[in-house]
mmCIF file of C-alpha atoms in Angstrom:
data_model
loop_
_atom_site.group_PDB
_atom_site.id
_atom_site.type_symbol
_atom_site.label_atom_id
_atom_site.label_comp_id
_atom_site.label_asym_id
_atom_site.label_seq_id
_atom_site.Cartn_x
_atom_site.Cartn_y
_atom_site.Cartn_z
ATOM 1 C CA UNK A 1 0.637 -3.408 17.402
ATOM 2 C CA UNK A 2 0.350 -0.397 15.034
ATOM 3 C CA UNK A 3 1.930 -2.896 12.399
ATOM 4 C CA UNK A 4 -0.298 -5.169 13.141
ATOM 5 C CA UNK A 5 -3.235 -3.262 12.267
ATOM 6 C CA UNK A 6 -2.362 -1.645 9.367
ATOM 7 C CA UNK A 7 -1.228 -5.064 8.197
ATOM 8 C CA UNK A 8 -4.939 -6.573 8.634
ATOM 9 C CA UNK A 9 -6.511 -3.638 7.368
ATOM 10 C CA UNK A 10 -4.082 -4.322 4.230
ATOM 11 C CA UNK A 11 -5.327 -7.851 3.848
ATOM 12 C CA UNK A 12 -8.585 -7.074 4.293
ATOM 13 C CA UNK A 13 -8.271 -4.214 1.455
ATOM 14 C CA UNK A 14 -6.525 -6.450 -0.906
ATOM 15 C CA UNK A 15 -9.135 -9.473 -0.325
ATOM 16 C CA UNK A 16 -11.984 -7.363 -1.418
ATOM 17 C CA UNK A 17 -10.210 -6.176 -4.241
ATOM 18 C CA UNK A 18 -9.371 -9.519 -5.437
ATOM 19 C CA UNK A 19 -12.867 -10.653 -4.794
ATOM 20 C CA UNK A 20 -14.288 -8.114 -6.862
ATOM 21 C CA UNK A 21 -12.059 -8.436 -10.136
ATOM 22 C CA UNK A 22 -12.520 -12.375 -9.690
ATOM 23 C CA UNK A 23 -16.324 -11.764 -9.613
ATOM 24 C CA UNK A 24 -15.942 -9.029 -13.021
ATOM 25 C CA UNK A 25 -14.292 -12.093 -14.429
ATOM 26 C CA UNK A 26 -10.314 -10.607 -14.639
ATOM 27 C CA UNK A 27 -7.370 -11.903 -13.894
ATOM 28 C CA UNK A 28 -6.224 -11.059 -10.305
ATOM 29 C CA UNK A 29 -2.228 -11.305 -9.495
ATOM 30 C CA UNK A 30 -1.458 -12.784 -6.189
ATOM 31 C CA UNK A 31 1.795 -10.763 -5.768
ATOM 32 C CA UNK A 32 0.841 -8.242 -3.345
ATOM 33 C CA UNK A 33 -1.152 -10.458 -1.615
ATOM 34 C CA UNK A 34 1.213 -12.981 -0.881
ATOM 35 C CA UNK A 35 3.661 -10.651 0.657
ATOM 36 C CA UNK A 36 1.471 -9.265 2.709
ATOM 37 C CA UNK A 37 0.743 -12.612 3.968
ATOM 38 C CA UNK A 38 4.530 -12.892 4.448
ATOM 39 C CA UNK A 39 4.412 -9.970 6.755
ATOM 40 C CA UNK A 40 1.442 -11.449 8.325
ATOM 41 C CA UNK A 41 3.130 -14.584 9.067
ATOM 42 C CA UNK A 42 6.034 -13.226 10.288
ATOM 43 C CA UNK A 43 4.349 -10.839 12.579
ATOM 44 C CA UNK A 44 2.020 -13.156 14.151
ATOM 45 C CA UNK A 45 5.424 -15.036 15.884
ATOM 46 C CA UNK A 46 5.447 -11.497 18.020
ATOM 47 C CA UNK A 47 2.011 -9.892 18.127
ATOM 48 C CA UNK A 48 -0.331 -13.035 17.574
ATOM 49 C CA UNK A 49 -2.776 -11.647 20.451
ATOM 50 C CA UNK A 50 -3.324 -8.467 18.484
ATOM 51 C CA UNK A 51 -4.270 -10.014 15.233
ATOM 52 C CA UNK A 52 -6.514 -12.689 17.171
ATOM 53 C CA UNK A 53 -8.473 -9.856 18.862
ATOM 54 C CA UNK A 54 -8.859 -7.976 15.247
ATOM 55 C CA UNK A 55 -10.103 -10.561 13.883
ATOM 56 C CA UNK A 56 -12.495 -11.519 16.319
ATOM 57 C CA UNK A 57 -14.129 -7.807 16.943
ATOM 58 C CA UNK A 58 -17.613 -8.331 14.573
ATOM 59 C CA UNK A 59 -21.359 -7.489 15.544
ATOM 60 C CA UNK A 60 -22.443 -11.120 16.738
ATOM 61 C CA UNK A 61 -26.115 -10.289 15.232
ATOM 62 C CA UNK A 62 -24.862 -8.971 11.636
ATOM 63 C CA UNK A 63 -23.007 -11.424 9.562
ATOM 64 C CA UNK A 64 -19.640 -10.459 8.373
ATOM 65 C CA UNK A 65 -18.762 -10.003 4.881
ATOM 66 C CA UNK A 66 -17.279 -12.838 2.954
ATOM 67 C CA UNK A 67 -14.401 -11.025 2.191
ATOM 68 C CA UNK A 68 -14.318 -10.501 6.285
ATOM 69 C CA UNK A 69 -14.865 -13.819 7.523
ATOM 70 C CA UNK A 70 -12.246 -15.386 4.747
ATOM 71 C CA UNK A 71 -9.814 -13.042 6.794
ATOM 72 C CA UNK A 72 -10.756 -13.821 10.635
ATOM 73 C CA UNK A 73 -10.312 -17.625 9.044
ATOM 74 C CA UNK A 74 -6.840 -16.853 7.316
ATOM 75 C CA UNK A 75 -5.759 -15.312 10.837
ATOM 76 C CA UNK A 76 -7.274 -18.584 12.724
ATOM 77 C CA UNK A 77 -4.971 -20.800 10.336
ATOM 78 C CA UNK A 78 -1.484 -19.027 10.213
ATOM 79 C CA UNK A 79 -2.021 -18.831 14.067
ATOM 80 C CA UNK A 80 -2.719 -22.512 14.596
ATOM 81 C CA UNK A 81 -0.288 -23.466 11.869
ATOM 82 C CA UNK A 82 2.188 -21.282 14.027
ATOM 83 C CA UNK A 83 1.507 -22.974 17.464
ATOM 84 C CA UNK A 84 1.518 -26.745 16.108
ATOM 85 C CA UNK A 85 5.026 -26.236 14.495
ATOM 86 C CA UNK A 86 4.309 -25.985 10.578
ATOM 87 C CA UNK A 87 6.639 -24.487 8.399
ATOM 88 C CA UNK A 88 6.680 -21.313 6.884
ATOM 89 C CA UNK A 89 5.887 -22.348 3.937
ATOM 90 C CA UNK A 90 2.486 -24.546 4.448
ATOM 91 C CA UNK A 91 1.968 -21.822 6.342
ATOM 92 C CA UNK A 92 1.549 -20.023 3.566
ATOM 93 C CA UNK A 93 0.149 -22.495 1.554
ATOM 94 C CA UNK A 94 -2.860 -22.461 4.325
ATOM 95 C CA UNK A 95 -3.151 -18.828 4.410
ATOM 96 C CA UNK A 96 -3.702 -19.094 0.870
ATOM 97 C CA UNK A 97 -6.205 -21.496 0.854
ATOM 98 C CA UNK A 98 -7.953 -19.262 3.618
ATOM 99 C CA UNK A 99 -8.220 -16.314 0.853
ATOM 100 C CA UNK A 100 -9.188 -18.578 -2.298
ATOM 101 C CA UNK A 101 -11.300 -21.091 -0.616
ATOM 102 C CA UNK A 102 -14.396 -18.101 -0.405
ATOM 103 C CA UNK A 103 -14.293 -18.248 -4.203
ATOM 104 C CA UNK A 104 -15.286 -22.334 -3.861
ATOM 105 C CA UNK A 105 -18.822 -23.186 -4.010
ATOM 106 C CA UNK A 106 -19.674 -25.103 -0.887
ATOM 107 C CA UNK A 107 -19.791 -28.738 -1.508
ATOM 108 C CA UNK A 108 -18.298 -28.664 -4.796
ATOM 109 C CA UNK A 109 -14.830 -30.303 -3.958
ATOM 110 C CA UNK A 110 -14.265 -30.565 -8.093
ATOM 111 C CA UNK A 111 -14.220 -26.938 -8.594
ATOM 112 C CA UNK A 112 -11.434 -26.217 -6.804
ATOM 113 C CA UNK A 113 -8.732 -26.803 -9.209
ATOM 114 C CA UNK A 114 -10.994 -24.783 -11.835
ATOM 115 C CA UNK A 115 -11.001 -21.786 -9.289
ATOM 116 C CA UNK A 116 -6.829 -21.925 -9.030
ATOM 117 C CA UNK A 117 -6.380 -22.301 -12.746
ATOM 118 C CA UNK A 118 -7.593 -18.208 -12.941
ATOM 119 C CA UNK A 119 -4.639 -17.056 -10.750
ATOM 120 C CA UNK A 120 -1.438 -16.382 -11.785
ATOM 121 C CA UNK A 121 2.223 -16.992 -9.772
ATOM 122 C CA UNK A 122 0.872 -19.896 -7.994
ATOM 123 C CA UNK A 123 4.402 -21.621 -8.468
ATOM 124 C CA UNK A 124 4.885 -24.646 -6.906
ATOM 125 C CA UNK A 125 1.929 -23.952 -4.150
ATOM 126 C CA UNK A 126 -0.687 -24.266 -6.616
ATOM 127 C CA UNK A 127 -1.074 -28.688 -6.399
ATOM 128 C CA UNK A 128 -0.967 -28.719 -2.472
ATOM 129 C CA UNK A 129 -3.374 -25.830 -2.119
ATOM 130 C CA UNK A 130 -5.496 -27.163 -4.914
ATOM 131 C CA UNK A 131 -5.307 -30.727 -2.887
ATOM 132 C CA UNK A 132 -6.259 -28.584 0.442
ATOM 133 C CA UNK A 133 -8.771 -27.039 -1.032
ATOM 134 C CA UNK A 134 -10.405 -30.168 -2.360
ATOM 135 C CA UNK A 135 -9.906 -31.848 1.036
ATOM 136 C CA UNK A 136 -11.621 -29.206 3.216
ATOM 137 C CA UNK A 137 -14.540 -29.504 1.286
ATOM 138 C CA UNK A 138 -14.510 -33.662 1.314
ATOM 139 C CA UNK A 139 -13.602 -33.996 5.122
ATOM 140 C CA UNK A 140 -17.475 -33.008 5.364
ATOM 141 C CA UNK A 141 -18.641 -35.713 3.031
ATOM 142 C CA UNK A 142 -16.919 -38.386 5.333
ATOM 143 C CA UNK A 143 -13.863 -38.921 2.986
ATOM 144 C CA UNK A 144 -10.798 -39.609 3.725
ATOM 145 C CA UNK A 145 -8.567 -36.729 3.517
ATOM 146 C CA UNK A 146 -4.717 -35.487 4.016
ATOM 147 C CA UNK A 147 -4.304 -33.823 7.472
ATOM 148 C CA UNK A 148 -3.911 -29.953 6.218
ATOM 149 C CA UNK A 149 -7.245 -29.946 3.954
ATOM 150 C CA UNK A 150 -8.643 -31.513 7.728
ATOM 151 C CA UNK A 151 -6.839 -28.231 9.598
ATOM 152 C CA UNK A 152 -9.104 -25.660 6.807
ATOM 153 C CA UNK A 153 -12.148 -27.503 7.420
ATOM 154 C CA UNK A 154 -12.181 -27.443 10.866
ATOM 155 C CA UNK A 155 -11.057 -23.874 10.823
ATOM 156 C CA UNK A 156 -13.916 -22.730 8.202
ATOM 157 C CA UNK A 157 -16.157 -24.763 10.665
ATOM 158 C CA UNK A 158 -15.070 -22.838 13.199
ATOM 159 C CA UNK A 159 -15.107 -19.858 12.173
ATOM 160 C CA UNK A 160 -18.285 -19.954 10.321
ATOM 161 C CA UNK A 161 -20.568 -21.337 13.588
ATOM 162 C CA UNK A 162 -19.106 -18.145 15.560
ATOM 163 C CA UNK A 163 -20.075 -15.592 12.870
ATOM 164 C CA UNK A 164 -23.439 -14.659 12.645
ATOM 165 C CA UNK A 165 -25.782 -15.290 9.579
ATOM 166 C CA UNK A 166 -28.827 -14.158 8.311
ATOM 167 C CA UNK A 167 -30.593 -16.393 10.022
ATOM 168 C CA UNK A 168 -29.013 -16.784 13.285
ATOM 169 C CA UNK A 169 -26.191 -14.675 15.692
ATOM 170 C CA UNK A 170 -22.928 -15.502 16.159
ATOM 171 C CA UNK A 171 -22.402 -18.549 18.548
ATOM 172 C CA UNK A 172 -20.142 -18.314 21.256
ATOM 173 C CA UNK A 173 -16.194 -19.456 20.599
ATOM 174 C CA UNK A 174 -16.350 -21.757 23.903
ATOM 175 C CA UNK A 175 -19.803 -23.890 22.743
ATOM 176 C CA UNK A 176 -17.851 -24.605 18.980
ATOM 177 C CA UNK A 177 -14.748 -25.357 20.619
ATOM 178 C CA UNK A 178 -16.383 -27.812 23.011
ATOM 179 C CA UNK A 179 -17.889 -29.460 20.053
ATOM 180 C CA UNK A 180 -14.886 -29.949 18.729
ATOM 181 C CA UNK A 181 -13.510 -31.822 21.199
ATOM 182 C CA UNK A 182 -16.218 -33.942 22.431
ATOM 183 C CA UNK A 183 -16.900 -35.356 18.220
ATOM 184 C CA UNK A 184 -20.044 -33.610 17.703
ATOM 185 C CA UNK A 185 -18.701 -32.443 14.419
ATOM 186 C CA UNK A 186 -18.370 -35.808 13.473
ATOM 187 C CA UNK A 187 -15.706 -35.838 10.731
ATOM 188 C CA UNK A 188 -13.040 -33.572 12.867
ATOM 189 C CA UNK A 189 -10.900 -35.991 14.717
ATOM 190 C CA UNK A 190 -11.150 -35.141 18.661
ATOM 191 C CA UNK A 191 -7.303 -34.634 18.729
ATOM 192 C CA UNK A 192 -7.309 -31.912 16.127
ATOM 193 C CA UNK A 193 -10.521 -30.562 17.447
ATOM 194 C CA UNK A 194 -8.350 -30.814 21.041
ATOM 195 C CA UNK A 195 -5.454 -28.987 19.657
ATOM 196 C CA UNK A 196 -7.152 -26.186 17.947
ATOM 197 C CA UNK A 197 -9.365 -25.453 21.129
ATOM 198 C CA UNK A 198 -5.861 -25.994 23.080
ATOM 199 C CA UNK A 199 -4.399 -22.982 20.938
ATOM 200 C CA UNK A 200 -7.427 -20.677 21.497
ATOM 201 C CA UNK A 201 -7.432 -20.979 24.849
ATOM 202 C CA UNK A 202 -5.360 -18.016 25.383
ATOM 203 C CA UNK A 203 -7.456 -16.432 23.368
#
């Protein structure tokens, strides 16, 4: 447990900081980040339930930081990635996406790539994330889209109806999840949305 939390308090550190010299227009490696999502992933097969509960701990009436709520999402999508089976590596590719997708302008599917071409040591992850990163933002436009950009939109969705915003508290976990499942998010397919609330139920 004690790894645990100094492992999200790590992420959470090195998000902000890579926010920050993204916004003062530098460079930011993705070294240390991506290990510490490797520790992350691993972890999470042993002491998921911790990680769950630190990311869901917020103020429901003060809206999180973005830096915050790209975190409680990146936690939502190794977890789920974790329960339906994916490999280690899209689960990476997906935590990933979790990070860089809060430097995407919302509803600008075309800027993705742009946003990846700043980052260095992408490897072979950069086309699939750039591809997820595209399709989370489509899925919402109706479009037909490849089954792991699906998994980030739905996650983002999630995650962003039960944070709180300026204008509105947090909503509860159990109302977004039963939207989900019934199609009242209208481009989530009611099997995904079915799975996903499936895997939180423990929760």
């Amino acid at each position: 447990d004690r790894l645990a939390i100094w492992l999200y308090s790590s992420l959470l550190d090195l998000v902000e900081r890579l926010y920050e010299e993204h916004r003062d227009d530098r460079a930011p490696s993705l070294l240390q980040l991506r290990r510490t999502l490797q520790l992350v992933i691993d972890n999470m097969r042993t002491h998921s339930a911790i990680f769950h509960l630190l990311s869901a701990v917020q103020d429901p009436s003060q809206a999180p930081s973005l830096e915050r709520a790209r975190v409680a999402l990146t936690i939502e999508l190794v977890g789920f990635g974790s329960w339906i089976g994916l490999p280690a590596r899209e689960r990476m590719t997906l935590s990933l996406a979790g990070i860089l997708g809060g430097l995407t302008a919302k509803g600008r599917p075309d800027q993705a790539l742009s946003v990846l071409a700043r980052f260095s040591g992408l490897g072979e992850t950069a086309l699939p994330l750039g591809l997820m990163l595209h399709d989370a933002q489509a899925a919402r436009r109706g479009d037909k889209v490849e089954l792991p950009g699906l998994i980030l939109g739905m996650v983002e969705e999630y995650v962003f109806h039960t944070s709180a915003t300026p204008d509105r508290e947090a909503r509860s976990p159990s109302r977004i999840l039963g939207g989900l499942q019934s199609g009242a998010v209208t481009w989530v397919p009611c099997e995904l949305g079915a799975a996903f609330s499936a895997f939180k139920g423990p929760y």
